[in-house]
Protein backbone atom coordinates (compact mmCIF):
# COMPACT_ATOMS: atom_id res chain seq x y z
CA UNK A 1 0.00 0.00 0.00
CA UNK A 2 1.02 3.62 -0.42
CA UNK A 3 1.07 6.58 1.95
CA UNK A 4 1.65 6.54 5.69
CA UNK A 5 0.66 3.56 7.83
CA UNK A 6 -2.52 4.17 9.81
CA UNK A 7 -3.29 3.44 13.44
CA UNK A 8 -6.91 2.42 13.88
CA UNK A 9 -9.59 3.05 14.88
CA UNK A 10 -10.26 6.52 13.52
CA UNK A 11 -11.91 9.01 15.85
CA UNK A 12 -14.72 10.61 13.83
CA UNK A 13 -16.30 13.93 14.70
CA UNK A 14 -13.31 15.46 16.49
CA UNK A 15 -13.20 19.17 15.76
CA UNK A 16 -10.85 21.34 17.84
CA UNK A 17 -12.72 24.60 17.95
CA UNK A 18 -10.17 27.35 18.02
CA UNK A 19 -7.26 26.71 15.70
CA UNK A 20 -6.38 23.61 13.73
CA UNK A 21 -5.20 25.82 10.89
CA UNK A 22 -1.60 26.48 11.93
CA UNK A 23 -1.13 23.49 14.23
CA UNK A 24 -2.87 20.16 14.82
CA UNK A 25 -4.53 18.61 17.86
CA UNK A 26 -2.28 15.85 19.26
CA UNK A 27 -5.11 13.68 20.51
CA UNK A 28 -6.52 13.05 17.06
CA UNK A 29 -3.06 13.29 15.41
CA UNK A 30 -4.29 15.88 12.96
CA UNK A 31 -7.26 13.96 11.56
CA UNK A 32 -9.24 17.20 11.94
CA UNK A 33 -6.43 19.48 10.67
CA UNK A 34 -7.82 21.88 8.05
CA UNK A 35 -4.87 24.18 7.39
CA UNK A 36 -3.19 25.11 4.14
CA UNK A 37 0.34 23.68 4.43
CA UNK A 38 1.17 21.97 1.13
CA UNK A 39 4.89 21.24 1.52
CA UNK A 40 6.33 18.09 3.10
CA UNK A 41 8.86 18.25 5.92
CA UNK A 42 11.70 17.59 3.47
CA UNK A 43 10.69 20.58 1.36
CA UNK A 44 9.06 18.71 -1.51
CA UNK A 45 5.75 20.01 -2.80
CA UNK A 46 2.65 17.98 -2.09
CA UNK A 47 0.75 16.59 -5.04
CA UNK A 48 -3.02 16.76 -5.35
CA UNK A 49 -4.96 14.10 -3.46
CA UNK A 50 -6.74 11.42 -5.46
CA UNK A 51 -10.08 13.16 -5.03
CA UNK A 52 -8.61 16.16 -6.83
CA UNK A 53 -9.79 18.75 -4.31
CA UNK A 54 -6.44 20.12 -3.11
CA UNK A 55 -2.85 19.28 -2.18
CA UNK A 56 -2.89 20.38 1.47
CA UNK A 57 -1.39 18.21 4.21
CA UNK A 58 -3.98 15.98 5.86
CA UNK A 59 -4.19 12.85 8.00
CA UNK A 60 -7.08 10.83 6.55
CA UNK A 61 -5.92 7.53 8.09
CA UNK A 62 -4.94 8.67 11.62
CA UNK A 63 -1.22 8.17 10.99
CA UNK A 64 0.85 8.38 14.16
CA UNK A 65 3.07 11.28 13.03
CA UNK A 66 0.28 13.71 12.18
CA UNK A 67 -0.69 15.34 8.87
CA UNK A 68 1.13 14.16 5.74
CA UNK A 69 0.86 14.33 1.99
CA UNK A 70 1.94 12.56 -1.17
CA UNK A 71 5.04 13.94 -2.90
CA UNK A 72 4.47 11.70 -5.90
CA UNK A 73 1.77 9.21 -6.81
CA UNK A 74 3.05 6.50 -4.44
CA UNK A 75 5.13 8.06 -1.64
CA UNK A 76 3.63 9.74 1.44
CA UNK A 77 5.75 12.06 3.63
CA UNK A 78 4.92 13.76 6.91
CA UNK A 79 4.49 17.55 6.92
CA UNK A 80 6.31 19.85 9.32
CA UNK A 81 3.24 21.06 11.21
CA UNK A 82 3.51 21.70 14.97
CA UNK A 83 1.18 20.21 17.54
CA UNK A 84 -1.24 22.67 19.11
CA UNK A 85 -0.56 23.45 22.77
CA UNK A 86 -2.52 26.41 24.09
CA UNK A 87 -5.55 25.79 21.91
CA UNK A 88 -6.08 22.23 23.07
CA UNK A 89 -4.89 22.47 26.67
CA UNK A 90 -7.77 24.74 27.59
CA UNK A 91 -11.48 24.49 26.82
CA UNK A 92 -14.14 26.73 25.31
CA UNK A 93 -17.84 26.82 26.15
CA UNK A 94 -18.48 23.75 28.30
CA UNK A 95 -15.64 21.67 26.86
CA UNK A 96 -17.52 19.81 24.12
CA UNK A 97 -14.60 20.38 21.73
CA UNK A 98 -11.80 19.86 24.27
CA UNK A 99 -8.95 17.86 22.70
CA UNK A 100 -6.20 18.19 25.30
CA UNK A 101 -4.30 15.48 27.12
CA UNK A 102 -4.96 16.41 30.77
CA UNK A 103 -5.78 13.29 32.78
CA UNK A 104 -5.92 14.55 36.38
CA UNK A 105 -8.76 16.01 38.43
CA UNK A 106 -8.90 19.41 40.11
CA UNK A 107 -7.88 17.66 43.34
CA UNK A 108 -4.89 15.97 41.69
CA UNK A 109 -6.29 12.45 41.28
CA UNK A 110 -5.34 10.42 38.21
CA UNK A 111 -8.28 9.65 35.92
CA UNK A 112 -9.34 6.08 35.19
CA UNK A 113 -9.26 4.80 31.63
CA UNK A 114 -12.55 5.28 29.82
CA UNK A 115 -14.50 2.07 29.49
CA UNK A 116 -13.20 -0.14 26.69
CA UNK A 117 -10.19 2.09 25.92
CA UNK A 118 -6.59 2.57 27.03
CA UNK A 119 -7.00 6.37 27.32
CA UNK A 120 -7.81 8.39 30.42
CA UNK A 121 -7.88 11.89 28.95
CA UNK A 122 -10.46 14.26 30.37
CA UNK A 123 -13.37 14.95 28.08
CA UNK A 124 -16.92 16.21 27.96
CA UNK A 125 -19.54 13.54 27.39
CA UNK A 126 -22.48 15.14 29.18
CA UNK A 127 -22.57 18.66 30.60
CA UNK A 128 -25.28 17.47 33.00
CA UNK A 129 -22.45 16.50 35.36
CA UNK A 130 -19.93 19.31 34.86
CA UNK A 131 -19.77 22.35 32.55
CA UNK A 132 -16.14 21.47 31.76
CA UNK A 133 -14.09 18.35 30.88
CA UNK A 134 -14.26 15.60 33.51
CA UNK A 135 -13.35 11.97 34.14
CA UNK A 136 -13.97 8.99 36.40
CA UNK A 137 -11.81 8.04 39.40
CA UNK A 138 -12.76 4.72 41.00
CA UNK A 139 -16.23 5.03 39.52
CA UNK A 140 -16.83 8.59 40.76
CA UNK A 141 -17.10 11.62 38.47
CA UNK A 142 -14.63 14.49 38.98
CA UNK A 143 -14.05 17.82 37.25
CA UNK A 144 -10.63 17.95 35.60
CA UNK A 145 -7.77 20.38 36.12
CA UNK A 146 -8.34 22.12 32.79
CA UNK A 147 -8.53 25.90 32.52
CA UNK A 148 -10.93 27.80 30.34
CA UNK A 149 -9.22 29.43 27.38
CA UNK A 150 -8.29 33.05 28.11
CA UNK A 151 -9.82 34.21 24.86
CA UNK A 152 -13.12 32.50 25.71
CA UNK A 153 -13.85 34.18 29.01
CA UNK A 154 -17.54 33.60 28.61
CA UNK A 155 -20.46 35.84 27.80
CA UNK A 156 -22.64 36.26 30.93
CA UNK A 157 -25.73 36.53 28.70
CA UNK A 158 -24.97 33.39 26.68
CA UNK A 159 -27.42 31.22 28.63
CA UNK A 160 -24.66 28.75 29.61
CA UNK A 161 -24.70 27.44 33.19
CA UNK A 162 -21.71 28.59 35.25
CA UNK A 163 -20.61 30.51 38.34
CA UNK A 164 -20.33 34.21 39.06
CA UNK A 165 -16.90 34.73 40.63
CA UNK A 166 -15.77 37.99 42.25
CA UNK A 167 -12.53 39.23 40.68
CA UNK A 168 -11.07 40.65 43.92
CA UNK A 169 -11.92 37.86 46.39
CA UNK A 170 -12.28 34.85 44.10
CA UNK A 171 -15.52 33.95 45.91
CA UNK A 172 -18.69 32.88 44.11
CA UNK A 173 -22.35 33.82 44.46
CA UNK A 174 -23.94 31.19 46.69
CA UNK A 175 -27.44 30.55 48.05
CA UNK A 176 -28.14 29.77 51.70
CA UNK A 177 -28.94 26.15 52.38
CA UNK A 178 -27.58 23.16 50.54
CA UNK A 179 -28.26 21.81 47.10
CA UNK A 180 -31.05 19.48 48.16
CA UNK A 181 -33.13 22.08 49.98
CA UNK A 182 -32.90 25.42 48.20
CA UNK A 183 -36.13 27.27 48.93
CA UNK A 184 -37.74 30.44 47.69
CA UNK A 185 -36.42 33.37 49.73
CA UNK A 186 -32.97 31.83 50.30
CA UNK A 187 -30.49 34.66 50.85
CA UNK A 188 -27.45 35.08 48.63
CA UNK A 189 -23.90 35.64 49.80
CA UNK A 190 -20.33 35.11 48.60
CA UNK A 191 -18.78 31.75 49.42
CA UNK A 192 -15.84 29.56 48.40
CA UNK A 193 -16.34 28.45 44.81
CA UNK A 194 -17.12 24.83 44.13
CA UNK A 195 -16.55 22.97 40.91
CA UNK A 196 -19.94 23.69 39.34
CA UNK A 197 -21.38 20.16 39.34
CA UNK A 198 -24.68 20.83 37.72
CA UNK A 199 -26.53 18.02 39.45
CA UNK A 200 -25.46 18.94 42.97
CA UNK A 201 -24.39 22.55 43.50
CA UNK A 202 -26.26 25.75 44.29
CA UNK A 203 -23.46 27.82 42.75
CA UNK A 204 -24.57 27.28 39.16
CA UNK A 205 -26.46 30.13 37.49
CA UNK A 206 -27.21 31.33 34.00
CA UNK A 207 -28.25 34.73 32.70
CA UNK A 208 -30.79 35.02 29.92
CA UNK A 209 -30.95 37.70 27.24
CA UNK A 210 -33.45 39.75 29.27
CA UNK A 211 -31.16 40.09 32.30
CA UNK A 212 -32.65 37.43 34.59
CA UNK A 213 -30.09 35.36 36.52
CA UNK A 214 -31.52 31.89 37.15
CA UNK A 215 -30.28 29.36 39.70
CA UNK A 216 -29.82 25.99 38.04
CA UNK A 217 -30.84 23.82 40.99
CA UNK A 218 -33.95 25.66 42.16
CA UNK A 219 -34.92 27.45 38.91
CA UNK A 220 -35.50 30.61 41.02
CA UNK A 221 -34.10 34.01 40.00
CA UNK A 222 -31.73 36.35 41.82
CA UNK A 223 -34.13 38.86 43.34
CA UNK A 224 -33.72 42.29 44.98
CA UNK A 225 -35.19 42.07 48.48
CA UNK A 226 -37.67 44.87 48.98
CA UNK A 227 -38.45 45.32 45.27
CA UNK A 228 -37.53 49.04 44.96
CA UNK A 229 -35.09 49.30 47.85
CA UNK A 230 -32.44 51.95 47.13
CA UNK A 231 -30.40 51.59 50.29
CA UNK A 232 -26.66 51.19 49.70
CA UNK A 233 -26.79 47.88 51.59
CA UNK A 234 -29.43 46.17 49.51
CA UNK A 235 -29.47 42.39 49.72
CA UNK A 236 -30.56 39.71 47.29
CA UNK A 237 -32.29 36.36 47.56
CA UNK A 238 -33.79 33.68 45.36
CA UNK A 239 -37.40 34.21 44.31
CA UNK A 240 -39.90 33.07 41.73
CA UNK A 241 -38.82 34.48 38.38
CA UNK A 242 -41.11 37.34 37.37
CA UNK A 243 -40.36 37.47 33.64
CA UNK A 244 -42.19 40.79 33.63
CA UNK A 245 -41.98 43.61 31.10
CA UNK A 246 -42.52 46.26 33.81
CA UNK A 247 -40.82 44.97 36.98
CA UNK A 248 -37.06 45.48 37.00
CA UNK A 249 -35.85 44.32 40.42
CA UNK A 250 -34.80 40.92 39.01
CA UNK A 251 -33.16 42.31 35.89
CA UNK A 252 -29.46 43.08 35.54
CA UNK A 253 -27.31 44.73 32.92
CA UNK A 254 -23.76 43.59 32.17
CA UNK A 255 -21.04 46.23 32.05
CA UNK A 256 -17.77 44.97 30.61
CA UNK A 257 -14.48 46.10 32.14
CA UNK A 258 -12.75 48.51 29.72
CA UNK A 259 -9.35 46.82 30.10
CA UNK A 260 -10.15 43.23 31.02
CA UNK A 261 -12.25 41.16 28.62
CA UNK A 262 -12.82 38.55 31.33
CA UNK A 263 -14.22 40.96 33.93
CA UNK A 264 -17.64 42.60 34.16
CA UNK A 265 -20.06 43.94 36.73
CA UNK A 266 -23.79 43.43 37.15
CA UNK A 267 -25.99 46.52 37.57
CA UNK A 268 -29.50 46.06 38.96
CA UNK A 269 -32.04 47.95 36.87
CA UNK A 270 -34.31 48.85 39.80
CA UNK A 271 -31.61 50.43 41.97
CA UNK A 272 -29.01 51.27 39.33
CA UNK A 273 -26.46 49.80 41.75
CA UNK A 274 -23.86 47.08 41.14
Coordinates of N, CA and C in Angstrom, one line a residue, residues 176 185-188 222-231 233-239 249-250 268 271:
X176 N -28.1 30.4 50.4 CA -28.1 29.8 51.7 C -28.8 28.4 51.6
X185 N -36.8 32.5 48.7 CA -36.4 33.4 49.7 C -35.0 33.1 50.3
X186 N -34.3 32.1 49.8 CA -33.0 31.8 50.3 C -32.1 33.0 50.0
X187 N -31.4 33.5 51.0 CA -30.5 34.7 50.9 C -29.2 34.3 50.1
X188 N -28.7 35.3 49.4 CA -27.4 35.1 48.6 C -26.3 35.7 49.3
X222 N -32.3 35.4 40.9 CA -31.7 36.4 41.8 C -32.7 37.6 41.9
X223 N -33.1 37.9 43.1 CA -34.1 38.9 43.3 C -33.7 39.9 44.3
X224 N -34.0 41.2 44.1 CA -33.7 42.3 45.0 C -34.7 42.3 46.1
X225 N -34.3 42.1 47.3 CA -35.2 42.1 48.5 C -35.8 43.5 48.7
X226 N -37.1 43.6 48.8 CA -37.7 44.9 49.0 C -38.1 45.5 47.7
X227 N -38.0 44.9 46.6 CA -38.5 45.3 45.3 C -37.8 46.6 44.8
X228 N -38.1 47.8 45.4 CA -37.5 49.0 45.0 C -36.6 49.6 46.0
X229 N -36.0 48.8 46.8 CA -35.1 49.3 47.8 C -33.9 50.0 47.2
X230 N -33.6 51.2 47.7 CA -32.4 52.0 47.1 C -31.3 52.2 48.1
X231 N -31.4 51.5 49.3 CA -30.4 51.6 50.3 C -29.1 51.1 49.7
X233 N -27.1 49.2 51.1 CA -26.8 47.9 51.6 C -27.9 46.9 51.2
X234 N -28.4 47.1 50.0 CA -29.4 46.2 49.5 C -28.9 44.7 49.5
X235 N -29.8 43.8 49.7 CA -29.5 42.4 49.7 C -30.3 41.7 48.7
X236 N -29.9 40.5 48.3 CA -30.6 39.7 47.3 C -30.9 38.3 47.8
X237 N -31.9 37.7 47.2 CA -32.3 36.4 47.6 C -32.8 35.7 46.3
X238 N -33.2 34.4 46.5 CA -33.8 33.7 45.4 C -35.3 33.8 45.4
X239 N -35.9 34.0 44.3 CA -37.4 34.2 44.3 C -38.0 33.7 43.0
X249 N -36.7 44.6 39.3 CA -35.8 44.3 40.4 C -35.1 43.0 40.2
X250 N -35.5 42.2 39.3 CA -34.8 40.9 39.0 C -34.0 41.0 37.7
X268 N -28.1 46.3 38.8 CA -29.5 46.1 39.0 C -30.3 47.2 38.4
X271 N -32.4 49.5 41.1 CA -31.6 50.4 42.0 C -30.5 51.2 41.3

